[in-house]
CSV table of C-alpha atoms and ligand atoms in Angstrom, one decimal:
chain,number,residue,atom,x,y,z
A,1,UNK,CA,26.5,0.5,41.0
A,2,UNK,CA,25.2,3.1,38.6
A,3,UNK,CA,23.3,5.9,40.3
A,4,UNK,CA,19.6,6.1,39.5
A,5,UNK,CA,18.6,9.7,38.7
A,6,UNK,CA,14.9,10.8,38.8
A,7,UNK,CA,13.6,13.8,37.0
A,8,UNK,CA,10.4,15.0,35.4
A,9,UNK,CA,9.7,15.8,31.8
A,10,UNK,CA,6.7,17.9,30.5
A,11,UNK,CA,4.6,15.9,28.1
A,12,UNK,CA,3.6,19.1,26.3
A,13,UNK,CA,6.9,20.9,25.7
A,14,UNK,CA,9.6,18.3,26.7
A,15,UNK,CA,11.2,20.6,29.3
A,16,UNK,CA,13.0,18.8,32.2
A,17,UNK,CA,12.4,19.6,35.8
A,18,UNK,CA,14.3,18.3,38.9
A,19,UNK,CA,11.1,18.1,41.0
A,20,UNK,CA,7.4,17.4,40.3
A,21,UNK,CA,5.3,20.5,39.8
A,22,UNK,CA,1.6,20.8,39.1
A,23,UNK,CA,2.2,23.4,36.3
A,24,UNK,CA,5.1,23.3,33.8
A,25,UNK,CA,7.1,26.6,34.3
A,26,UNK,CA,8.2,26.5,30.7
A,27,UNK,CA,4.8,26.1,28.8
A,28,UNK,CA,2.3,26.8,31.7
A,29,UNK,CA,0.3,23.6,31.0
A,30,UNK,CA,-1.1,21.8,34.0
A,31,UNK,CA,-0.5,18.2,35.1
A,32,UNK,CA,1.8,17.4,32.3
A,33,UNK,CA,5.0,16.4,34.2
A,34,UNK,CA,5.9,12.7,34.0
A,35,UNK,CA,8.6,11.0,36.1
A,36,UNK,CA,11.6,9.6,34.3
A,37,UNK,CA,14.5,7.6,35.6
A,38,UNK,CA,17.9,7.2,34.1
A,39,UNK,CA,20.4,4.6,35.4
A,40,UNK,CA,23.7,4.8,33.5
A,41,UNK,CA,27.3,5.8,34.2
A,42,UNK,CA,26.9,8.8,31.8
A,43,UNK,CA,23.2,9.7,31.7
A,44,UNK,CA,23.7,11.9,28.7
A,45,UNK,CA,25.2,9.1,26.6
A,46,UNK,CA,22.7,7.0,24.7
A,47,UNK,CA,23.0,3.3,25.0
A,48,UNK,CA,23.1,2.6,21.3
A,49,UNK,CA,26.0,5.0,20.8
A,50,UNK,CA,27.9,3.4,23.7
A,51,UNK,CA,27.5,0.0,22.0
A,52,UNK,CA,28.2,1.2,18.6
A,53,UNK,CA,31.5,2.9,19.6
A,54,UNK,CA,34.7,1.4,18.5
A,55,UNK,CA,34.1,1.4,14.7
A,56,UNK,CA,35.8,4.7,14.4
A,57,UNK,CA,33.0,6.3,12.4
A,58,UNK,CA,30.8,7.4,15.3
A,59,UNK,CA,30.0,11.0,16.1
A,60,UNK,CA,31.9,10.7,19.4
A,61,UNK,CA,35.0,9.5,17.6
A,62,UNK,CA,34.8,12.5,15.3
A,63,UNK,CA,34.2,14.9,18.2
A,64,UNK,CA,37.6,13.8,19.6
A,65,UNK,CA,39.3,16.1,17.0
A,66,UNK,CA,38.5,19.1,19.1
A,67,UNK,CA,37.2,22.6,18.1
A,68,UNK,CA,38.2,23.9,14.7
A,69,UNK,CA,37.5,27.1,12.7
A,70,UNK,CA,34.6,26.7,10.3
A,71,UNK,CA,36.9,27.0,7.3
A,72,UNK,CA,38.8,23.9,8.2
A,73,UNK,CA,35.7,21.7,8.6
A,74,UNK,CA,35.4,19.5,5.6
A,75,UNK,CA,32.2,20.1,3.5
A,76,UNK,CA,29.3,17.9,4.6
A,77,UNK,CA,27.8,16.3,1.5
A,78,UNK,CA,24.2,15.2,1.8
A,79,UNK,CA,23.8,12.7,-0.9
A,80,UNK,CA,20.1,11.8,-1.0
A,81,UNK,CA,18.5,8.5,-1.8
A,82,UNK,CA,15.4,9.2,-3.7
A,83,UNK,CA,12.6,6.8,-2.8
A,84,UNK,CA,11.2,7.0,-6.3
A,85,UNK,CA,7.8,8.3,-4.9
A,86,UNK,CA,8.0,11.8,-6.3
A,87,UNK,CA,5.8,13.5,-3.7
A,88,UNK,CA,7.4,11.7,-0.8
A,89,UNK,CA,10.8,12.8,-2.1
A,90,UNK,CA,9.5,16.3,-2.5
A,91,UNK,CA,8.6,16.7,1.2
A,92,UNK,CA,11.9,15.2,2.3
A,93,UNK,CA,13.7,17.8,0.1
A,94,UNK,CA,14.8,15.4,-2.6
A,95,UNK,CA,15.1,12.0,-0.9
A,96,UNK,CA,16.2,10.3,2.2
A,97,UNK,CA,19.5,11.5,3.7
A,98,UNK,CA,21.7,8.6,4.9
A,99,UNK,CA,22.0,8.5,8.7
A,100,UNK,CA,19.2,10.9,9.2
A,101,UNK,CA,16.1,10.4,11.3
A,102,UNK,CA,12.6,11.1,10.1
A,103,UNK,CA,9.4,11.2,12.3
A,104,UNK,CA,6.1,10.6,10.5
A,105,UNK,CA,3.0,11.5,12.6
A,106,UNK,CA,-0.7,11.1,11.7
A,107,UNK,CA,-4.1,9.9,12.7
A,108,UNK,CA,-4.8,6.2,12.8
A,109,UNK,CA,-5.9,4.8,9.5
A,110,UNK,CA,-4.6,7.8,7.5
A,111,UNK,CA,-2.1,5.7,5.6
A,112,UNK,CA,1.2,5.9,7.4
A,113,UNK,CA,2.0,2.2,7.1
A,114,UNK,CA,0.8,2.1,3.5
A,115,UNK,CA,3.1,5.0,2.5
A,116,UNK,CA,6.2,3.7,4.2
A,117,UNK,CA,5.7,0.1,2.9
A,118,UNK,CA,5.3,1.5,-0.6
A,119,UNK,CA,8.3,3.9,-0.3
A,120,UNK,CA,10.4,1.0,1.3
A,121,UNK,CA,9.5,-1.3,-1.6
A,122,UNK,CA,10.4,1.4,-4.2
A,123,UNK,CA,13.8,1.8,-2.5
A,124,UNK,CA,14.3,-1.9,-2.4
A,125,UNK,CA,13.7,-2.1,-6.1
A,126,UNK,CA,16.5,0.4,-6.6
A,127,UNK,CA,18.9,-2.0,-5.0
A,128,UNK,CA,18.9,-0.6,-1.5
A,129,UNK,CA,18.3,-2.7,1.6
A,130,UNK,CA,15.3,-1.7,3.7
A,131,UNK,CA,14.3,-3.1,7.1
A,132,UNK,CA,10.6,-2.6,8.0
A,133,UNK,CA,10.1,-3.2,11.7
A,134,UNK,CA,6.4,-3.7,12.4
A,135,UNK,CA,5.7,-3.4,16.1
A,136,UNK,CA,1.9,-2.8,15.8
A,137,UNK,CA,0.9,-5.5,13.3
A,138,UNK,CA,2.1,-9.1,12.9
A,139,UNK,CA,4.3,-10.0,9.9
A,140,UNK,CA,1.2,-11.8,8.5
A,141,UNK,CA,-0.9,-8.6,8.6
A,142,UNK,CA,2.0,-6.8,6.9
A,143,UNK,CA,2.1,-9.5,4.2
A,144,UNK,CA,-1.6,-9.0,3.5
A,145,UNK,CA,-1.1,-5.3,3.1
A,146,UNK,CA,2.0,-5.9,0.9
A,147,UNK,CA,0.0,-8.2,-1.3
A,148,UNK,CA,-2.8,-5.7,-1.6
A,149,UNK,CA,-0.2,-3.0,-2.6
A,150,UNK,CA,1.5,-5.4,-5.0
A,151,UNK,CA,4.9,-4.9,-3.2
A,152,UNK,CA,7.4,-7.4,-1.9
A,153,UNK,CA,10.9,-7.0,-3.3
A,154,UNK,CA,13.4,-9.3,-1.7
A,155,UNK,CA,15.5,-6.4,-0.4
A,156,UNK,CA,12.6,-5.3,1.7
A,157,UNK,CA,12.8,-7.3,5.0
A,158,UNK,CA,9.9,-7.4,7.4
A,159,UNK,CA,10.6,-7.9,11.1
A,160,UNK,CA,7.8,-8.1,13.7
A,161,UNK,CA,9.4,-7.1,16.9
A,162,UNK,CA,8.8,-4.6,19.8
A,163,UNK,CA,12.0,-5.1,21.8
A,164,UNK,CA,14.5,-2.3,21.1
A,165,UNK,CA,17.5,-4.4,21.9
A,166,UNK,CA,16.6,-7.0,19.3
A,167,UNK,CA,15.8,-4.3,16.8
A,168,UNK,CA,19.1,-2.5,17.4
A,169,UNK,CA,21.0,-5.8,17.0
A,170,UNK,CA,19.3,-6.4,13.7
A,171,UNK,CA,20.1,-2.9,12.5
A,172,UNK,CA,23.8,-3.3,13.5
A,173,UNK,CA,23.9,-6.7,11.8
A,174,UNK,CA,22.1,-5.9,8.5
A,175,UNK,CA,23.2,-2.2,8.2
A,176,UNK,CA,20.2,-1.4,6.0
A,177,UNK,CA,20.0,1.8,4.0
A,178,UNK,CA,16.6,2.6,5.6
A,179,UNK,CA,15.0,1.2,8.7
A,180,UNK,CA,11.3,1.9,9.2
A,181,UNK,CA,9.9,1.6,12.8
A,182,UNK,CA,6.1,1.4,12.7
A,183,UNK,CA,5.3,2.6,15.4
A,184,UNK,CA,7.8,4.0,17.9
A,185,UNK,CA,5.1,4.1,20.6
A,186,UNK,CA,4.9,0.3,20.6
A,187,UNK,CA,8.6,-0.5,21.1
A,188,UNK,CA,10.2,-0.8,24.5
A,189,UNK,CA,13.6,-0.8,26.0
A,190,UNK,CA,13.6,-3.9,28.3
A,191,UNK,CA,15.8,-2.3,31.0
A,192,UNK,CA,13.2,0.5,31.5
A,193,UNK,CA,10.3,-0.4,33.7
A,194,UNK,CA,7.9,2.1,32.2
A,195,UNK,CA,5.2,0.8,29.8
A,196,UNK,CA,5.7,1.2,26.0
A,197,UNK,CA,4.5,4.6,24.7
A,198,UNK,CA,5.3,6.4,28.0
A,199,UNK,CA,7.5,9.4,27.8
A,200,UNK,CA,10.4,7.7,29.4
A,201,UNK,CA,10.2,4.7,26.9
A,202,UNK,CA,9.8,7.1,23.9
A,203,UNK,CA,12.8,9.1,24.9
A,204,UNK,CA,15.0,6.0,25.4
A,205,UNK,CA,13.8,4.3,22.2
A,206,UNK,CA,13.8,7.4,20.1
A,207,UNK,CA,17.2,8.7,21.1
A,208,UNK,CA,18.8,5.2,20.9
A,209,UNK,CA,17.4,4.7,17.3
A,210,UNK,CA,18.5,8.2,16.2
A,211,UNK,CA,22.1,7.6,17.5
A,212,UNK,CA,22.2,4.2,16.0
A,213,UNK,CA,21.2,5.9,12.7
A,214,UNK,CA,23.9,8.5,13.0
A,215,UNK,CA,26.6,6.0,13.9
A,216,UNK,CA,25.9,3.4,11.3
A,217,UNK,CA,24.7,5.6,8.4
A,218,UNK,CA,21.2,3.9,8.3
A,219,UNK,CA,18.4,6.3,7.8
A,220,UNK,CA,15.6,5.7,10.3
A,221,UNK,CA,12.0,6.5,9.8
A,222,UNK,CA,9.8,6.5,13.0
A,223,UNK,CA,6.0,6.4,12.9
A,224,UNK,CA,4.4,8.3,15.7
A,225,UNK,CA,0.7,8.5,16.8
A,226,UNK,CA,-0.9,11.9,17.2
A,227,UNK,CA,-3.2,13.1,20.0
A,228,UNK,CA,-6.7,14.4,19.5
A,229,UNK,CA,-5.3,17.9,19.1
A,230,UNK,CA,-3.3,16.6,16.1
A,231,UNK,CA,0.2,16.9,17.6
A,232,UNK,CA,2.5,14.0,18.0
A,233,UNK,CA,1.7,12.1,21.3
A,234,UNK,CA,4.2,13.0,23.9
A,235,UNK,CA,7.2,13.4,21.6
A,236,UNK,CA,7.9,17.1,21.4
A,237,UNK,CA,10.8,15.2,22.9
A,238,UNK,CA,11.2,13.2,19.7
A,239,UNK,CA,10.7,16.2,17.4
A,240,UNK,CA,13.8,17.7,18.9
A,241,UNK,CA,16.0,14.7,18.3
A,242,UNK,CA,15.1,13.8,14.8
A,243,UNK,CA,16.1,15.7,11.6
A,244,UNK,CA,12.8,15.8,9.8
A,245,UNK,CA,9.3,15.8,11.1
A,246,UNK,CA,6.4,15.0,8.7
A,247,UNK,CA,2.7,15.1,9.4
A,248,UNK,CA,0.2,13.0,7.5
A,249,UNK,CA,-3.0,15.0,7.1
A,250,UNK,CA,-6.2,14.7,5.3
A,251,UNK,CA,-9.7,13.7,5.8
A,252,UNK,CA,-10.4,10.0,5.8
A,253,UNK,CA,-13.7,10.9,4.0
A,254,UNK,CA,-11.8,12.2,1.0
A,255,UNK,CA,-9.3,10.1,-0.9
A,256,UNK,CA,-6.5,12.7,-1.1
A,257,UNK,CA,-3.9,12.8,1.6
A,258,UNK,CA,-1.2,15.4,2.4
A,259,UNK,CA,2.2,14.9,3.9
A,260,UNK,CA,3.4,18.2,5.4
A,261,UNK,CA,7.0,18.8,6.6
A,262,UNK,CA,7.2,20.9,9.7
A,263,UNK,CA,10.9,20.5,10.4
A,264,UNK,CA,13.7,19.6,8.1
A,265,UNK,CA,17.4,20.0,8.8
A,266,UNK,CA,18.2,18.9,5.3
A,267,UNK,CA,15.7,20.9,3.2
A,268,UNK,CA,12.8,23.3,3.0
A,269,UNK,CA,10.2,23.1,5.7
A,270,UNK,CA,6.5,23.8,4.9
A,271,UNK,CA,6.9,21.6,1.8
A,272,UNK,CA,3.8,19.4,1.2
A,273,UNK,CA,3.4,16.2,-0.8
A,274,UNK,CA,0.0,15.2,-2.2
A,275,UNK,CA,-1.3,11.6,-2.6
A,276,UNK,CA,-4.5,9.9,-3.6
A,277,UNK,CA,-5.5,6.8,-1.7
A,278,UNK,CA,-6.8,4.2,-4.1
A,279,UNK,CA,-7.4,0.5,-4.3
A,280,UNK,CA,-3.7,-0.2,-4.7
A,281,UNK,CA,-2.3,2.2,-2.1
A,282,UNK,CA,-1.2,5.8,-2.4
A,283,UNK,CA,-0.4,7.4,-5.7
A,284,UNK,CA,1.4,10.7,-5.9
A,285,UNK,CA,-0.7,13.6,-7.3
A,286,UNK,CA,1.4,15.9,-9.4
A,287,UNK,CA,-1.3,18.4,-10.4
A,288,UNK,CA,-2.7,19.2,-7.0
A,289,UNK,CA,-4.6,22.4,-8.0
A,290,UNK,CA,-6.7,20.4,-10.4
A,291,UNK,CA,-7.6,18.0,-7.6
A,292,UNK,CA,-8.5,20.6,-5.1
A,293,UNK,CA,-10.5,23.1,-7.1
A,294,UNK,CA,-13.6,21.8,-8.9
A,295,UNK,CA,-14.5,24.0,-11.7
A,296,UNK,CA,-18.0,25.5,-11.3
A,297,UNK,CA,-19.7,28.5,-12.9
A,298,UNK,CA,-20.1,32.0,-11.6
A,299,UNK,CA,-20.3,31.8,-7.8
A,300,UNK,CA,-23.4,33.0,-6.1
A,301,UNK,CA,-21.2,34.6,-3.4
A,302,UNK,CA,-19.2,32.9,-0.6
A,303,UNK,CA,-16.7,31.0,-2.8
A,304,UNK,CA,-13.4,32.5,-3.8
A,305,UNK,CA,-10.3,30.8,-5.3
A,306,UNK,CA,-6.9,31.8,-4.2
A,307,UNK,CA,-3.3,30.7,-5.0
A,308,UNK,CA,-1.6,29.8,-1.7
A,309,UNK,CA,2.0,29.0,-1.2
A,310,UNK,CA,2.8,25.6,0.3
A,311,UNK,CA,6.5,25.2,0.8
A,312,UNK,CA,7.9,25.9,-2.6
A,313,UNK,CA,4.7,25.2,-4.5
A,314,UNK,CA,1.7,27.3,-5.3
A,315,UNK,CA,-1.7,25.6,-5.1
A,316,UNK,CA,-5.1,26.9,-6.1
A,317,UNK,CA,-7.5,26.4,-3.2
A,318,UNK,CA,-11.1,27.3,-2.8
A,319,UNK,CA,-12.2,29.3,0.3
A,320,UNK,CA,-15.9,29.2,1.2
A,321,UNK,CA,-17.8,31.3,3.6
A,322,UNK,CA,-21.3,31.4,4.9
A,323,UNK,CA,-23.0,34.1,7.1
A,324,UNK,CA,-26.2,33.3,9.0
A,325,UNK,CA,-28.4,35.2,11.4
A,326,UNK,CA,-27.2,34.5,14.9
A,327,UNK,CA,-29.7,33.0,17.3
A,328,UNK,CA,-27.5,33.2,20.3
A,329,UNK,CA,-26.3,36.3,22.2
A,330,UNK,CA,-22.8,36.0,20.9
A,331,UNK,CA,-22.3,35.4,17.2
A,332,UNK,CA,-20.3,32.2,16.4
A,333,UNK,CA,-17.2,32.1,14.2
A,334,UNK,CA,-16.3,28.6,13.0
A,335,UNK,CA,-13.2,28.1,10.9
A,336,UNK,CA,-11.7,25.1,9.4
A,337,UNK,CA,-8.6,24.9,7.2
A,338,UNK,CA,-7.2,28.3,8.2
A,339,UNK,CA,-6.3,30.3,11.3
A,340,UNK,CA,-9.4,31.3,13.4
A,341,UNK,CA,-7.6,34.4,14.8
A,342,UNK,CA,-6.7,35.6,11.3
A,343,UNK,CA,-10.4,35.2,10.2
A,344,UNK,CA,-11.5,37.2,13.3
A,345,UNK,CA,-9.1,40.0,12.3
A,346,UNK,CA,-10.4,39.9,8.7
A,347,UNK,CA,-14.0,40.2,10.0
A,348,UNK,CA,-13.0,43.2,12.2
A,349,UNK,CA,-11.3,44.9,9.2
A,350,UNK,CA,-14.4,44.3,7.0
A,351,UNK,CA,-16.7,45.8,9.7
A,352,UNK,CA,-14.5,48.8,10.3
A,353,UNK,CA,-13.2,49.6,6.8
A,354,UNK,CA,-16.1,48.6,4.5
A,355,UNK,CA,-19.1,49.1,6.8
A,356,UNK,CA,-20.4,45.5,6.6
A,357,UNK,CA,-22.3,44.6,9.7
A,358,UNK,CA,-21.3,41.1,10.9
A,359,UNK,CA,-21.5,41.6,14.6
A,360,UNK,CA,-24.8,39.7,14.8
A,361,UNK,CA,-24.0,37.1,12.2
A,362,UNK,CA,-22.6,33.7,12.6
A,363,UNK,CA,-19.6,33.4,10.2
A,364,UNK,CA,-18.4,30.0,8.9
A,365,UNK,CA,-15.2,29.8,6.8
A,366,UNK,CA,-13.9,26.6,5.3
A,367,UNK,CA,-11.0,25.8,3.0
A,368,UNK,CA,-12.3,23.0,0.7
A,369,UNK,CA,-10.5,19.7,0.5
A,370,UNK,CA,-9.0,19.4,4.0
A,371,UNK,CA,-6.0,21.5,3.2
A,372,UNK,CA,-4.6,23.9,5.9
A,373,UNK,CA,-3.7,27.3,4.5
A,374,UNK,CA,-1.4,29.5,6.6
A,375,UNK,CA,-0.3,31.8,3.8
A,376,UNK,CA,-1.4,35.4,4.5
A,377,UNK,CA,-1.9,35.9,0.8
A,378,UNK,CA,-5.2,34.1,1.3
A,379,UNK,CA,-6.5,37.0,3.4
A,380,UNK,CA,-8.1,38.8,0.5
A,381,UNK,CA,-9.9,35.7,-0.7
A,382,UNK,CA,-11.2,35.0,2.8
A,383,UNK,CA,-12.4,38.7,3.0
A,384,UNK,CA,-14.2,38.5,-0.4
A,385,UNK,CA,-15.7,35.1,0.5
A,386,UNK,CA,-17.2,36.5,3.7
A,387,UNK,CA,-18.3,39.8,2.1
A,388,UNK,CA,-19.8,37.9,-0.9
A,389,UNK,CA,-21.7,35.5,1.4
A,390,UNK,CA,-23.1,38.4,3.3
A,391,UNK,CA,-24.1,40.5,0.3
A,392,UNK,CA,-24.9,37.5,-1.9
A,393,UNK,CA,-22.7,38.8,-4.6
A,394,UNK,CA,-20.0,36.7,-6.2
A,395,UNK,CA,-17.0,37.0,-8.5
A,396,UNK,CA,-17.3,35.8,-12.1
A,397,UNK,CA,-16.0,32.3,-12.7
A,398,UNK,CA,-12.3,31.8,-13.5
A,399,UNK,CA,-11.2,34.6,-11.2
A,400,UNK,CA,-8.4,34.2,-8.7
A,401,UNK,CA,-7.8,36.5,-5.7
A,402,UNK,CA,-4.5,37.0,-3.9
A,403,UNK,CA,-3.3,39.6,-1.3
A,404,UNK,CA,-2.6,40.1,2.3
A,405,UNK,CA,-4.9,42.3,4.3
A,406,UNK,CA,-3.6,45.0,6.7
A,407,UNK,CA,-5.5,46.4,9.7
A,408,UNK,CA,-6.1,49.7,7.8
A,409,UNK,CA,-8.0,47.7,5.1
A,410,UNK,CA,-5.1,48.0,2.7
A,411,UNK,CA,-4.1,45.1,0.4
A,412,UNK,CA,-0.4,44.5,1.1
A,413,UNK,CA,2.3,43.1,-1.1
A,414,UNK,CA,2.8,39.3,-1.1
A,415,UNK,CA,5.7,37.0,-1.8
A,416,UNK,CA,6.1,34.9,-4.9
A,417,UNK,CA,3.7,37.0,-7.0
A,418,UNK,CA,5.2,35.9,-10.3
A,419,UNK,CA,4.8,32.2,-9.3
A,420,UNK,CA,1.1,32.7,-8.4
A,421,UNK,CA,0.5,34.6,-11.6
A,422,UNK,CA,2.2,31.7,-13.5
A,423,UNK,CA,-0.1,29.1,-11.8
A,424,UNK,CA,-3.2,31.2,-12.6
A,425,UNK,CA,-2.1,31.3,-16.3
A,426,UNK,CA,-1.3,27.5,-16.3
A,427,UNK,CA,-4.7,26.6,-14.8
A,428,UNK,CA,-6.5,28.8,-17.4
A,429,UNK,CA,-7.9,31.5,-15.1
A,430,UNK,CA,-9.0,34.6,-16.9
A,431,UNK,CA,-8.9,37.3,-14.2
A,432,UNK,CA,-6.8,37.8,-11.1
A,433,UNK,CA,-7.1,40.3,-8.3
A,434,UNK,CA,-3.8,41.3,-6.8
A,435,UNK,CA,-2.4,44.0,-4.5
A,436,UNK,CA,-1.2,47.0,-6.7
A,437,UNK,CA,2.5,46.0,-7.6
A,438,UNK,CA,5.2,48.2,-6.1
A,439,UNK,CA,8.6,46.5,-6.8
A,440,UNK,CA,9.9,46.5,-10.3
A,441,UNK,CA,10.0,42.6,-10.2
A,442,UNK,CA,6.3,42.5,-9.3
A,443,UNK,CA,5.5,45.1,-12.0
A,444,UNK,CA,7.3,43.1,-14.6
A,445,UNK,CA,5.5,39.9,-13.5
A,446,UNK,CA,2.2,41.6,-13.7
A,447,UNK,CA,3.0,43.0,-17.2
A,448,UNK,CA,4.0,39.5,-18.3
A,449,UNK,CA,0.9,37.8,-17.0
A,450,UNK,CA,-1.2,40.7,-18.3
A,451,UNK,CA,-0.8,39.2,-21.8
A,452,UNK,CA,-2.9,36.2,-20.9
A,453,UNK,CA,-5.0,37.4,-17.9
A,454,UNK,CA,-7.0,40.5,-17.0
A,455,UNK,CA,-5.4,41.9,-13.9
A,456,UNK,CA,-7.2,43.9,-11.2
A,457,UNK,CA,-4.7,45.7,-9.1
A,458,UNK,CA,-6.3,46.9,-5.8
A,459,UNK,CA,-5.0,49.1,-3.1
A,460,UNK,CA,-7.7,48.4,-0.4
A,461,UNK,CA,-10.3,45.8,0.5
A,462,UNK,CA,-13.2,48.1,-0.3
A,463,UNK,CA,-11.9,48.5,-3.8
A,464,UNK,CA,-11.7,44.7,-4.1
A,465,UNK,CA,-15.3,44.4,-2.9
A,466,UNK,CA,-16.5,46.6,-5.8
A,467,UNK,CA,-15.6,43.6,-8.1
A,468,UNK,CA,-18.3,41.5,-6.4
A,469,UNK,CA,-21.3,41.5,-8.8
B,501,TYD,P1,-2.8,2.4,7.1
B,501,TYD,O1,-1.6,2.6,6.3
B,501,TYD,O2,-3.0,1.1,7.8
B,501,TYD,O3,-2.9,3.6,8.1
B,501,TYD,P2,-2.1,3.9,9.4
B,501,TYD,O4,-0.8,3.1,9.4
B,501,TYD,O5,-1.8,5.4,9.3
B,501,TYD,O6,-2.9,3.6,10.6
B,501,TYD,O7,-4.1,2.8,6.1
B,501,TYD,C1,-5.2,2.1,6.3
B,501,TYD,C2,-6.3,2.7,5.5
B,501,TYD,O8,-6.1,2.9,4.2
B,501,TYD,C3,-7.5,1.8,5.7
B,501,TYD,O9,-8.6,2.5,6.1
B,501,TYD,C4,-7.6,1.2,4.3
B,501,TYD,C5,-7.0,2.2,3.4
B,501,TYD,N1,-6.3,1.6,2.3
B,501,TYD,C6,-6.7,1.8,1.0
B,501,TYD,O10,-7.7,2.5,0.7
B,501,TYD,N2,-6.1,1.3,-0.1
B,501,TYD,C7,-5.0,0.5,0.1
B,501,TYD,O11,-4.4,0.0,-0.9
B,501,TYD,C8,-4.6,0.2,1.4
B,501,TYD,C9,-3.4,-0.7,1.7
B,501,TYD,C10,-5.2,0.8,2.5
B,502,MG,MG1,-0.2,1.7,10.7
């Protein structure tokens, strides 16, 4: 009889422990260890792979060849299957890679099922076979959605099932190009006594599906739910086994949605795709800057537009700030859309290097449109928005601000300056504040853009603040 092995896995970081502990020694979080059992002759061997063996094309069969020098390994081609939805293909790095595993996370109601049903239908129309496993909704509910979206090609098969064994059997039988599992938290491995959605089930179902994908050349796309903190529920575990991790973001109060790539073994991470949710589903938005920045006249202070890098693309985004008299002992700093620690640093630099007194002021910073900006080139815009809100002085309209802020108050060089200048010219901005260019490439880019824009090269944040009028 197979030996039953018990171990514990951290819900937060996925680390395995032989014994239960109150605190995870790897990530220091409390009460996150969950018991898992594994009963199999070889506990490291996923079931799906064991069953799929014998067709010669499995990874295990290939591994039999033994170690080889890098030069003798045949080149791995990643032919991609474009879904035909431009923005979805962009985040994936050009399309779906056969045999790869994609995990798509997002809040309930954000549009995960809508996106995948549309992408699946687009692929079906291109002559590819797609299996859409709906484990959350009935086939009838999916049909209603399909009718609303106007999709339903005959190569797109809908299968309402939660049992992993039945799903695996269908994948092996149909060998579709793409299998969508919506959602992975609802499916279960019948041999496993844990309830669906538990770590143990997620690990079993996730790894089985991923190995099935690798063995049979079917790309799988798993839908995962996120926790209140916005990370995928449980599955740091799953994030490790899949090739690509996408997060669906956005504000359900706005109609635009963002798909952000946080891990991609086959392409660029940090890539974002933009969509607009309309009456007939999601439409790709090609000109995102126009969607995110509403043109308005001279700002009264507190609003600055920057060009931030998202993956390989530069987007114009508006940073807004407000300062208010603090009624409490400790002034509040509330930030949405950018890193709160970065904003705290910028406030400290403004206090120390420009003499603005913010210690007794509540400071609020918001990036308009629900976008999250992590590009340090937005620092200068955040600083000018806060300084402008505080002094009630603004920049003239059609001005863009880029630059990273150093602790000495200096404006530091930023990457992709030429691309940002190009976007400023394309969107019809008239003035741009940048760090003084140092490299010859940056100087050339500034000289080139100088023909259509007025450029204000600044060395320090106090110099930049002089431009507020
Ligand atoms: P859904 O794809 O069901 O979200 P998820 O799978 O992430 O839970 O999206 C549901 C929301 O999208 C719902 O609030 C209705 C809205 N919606 C539209 O606005 N237009 C449409 O064409 C569709 C199908 C949904
Ligand atoms: Mg759904």
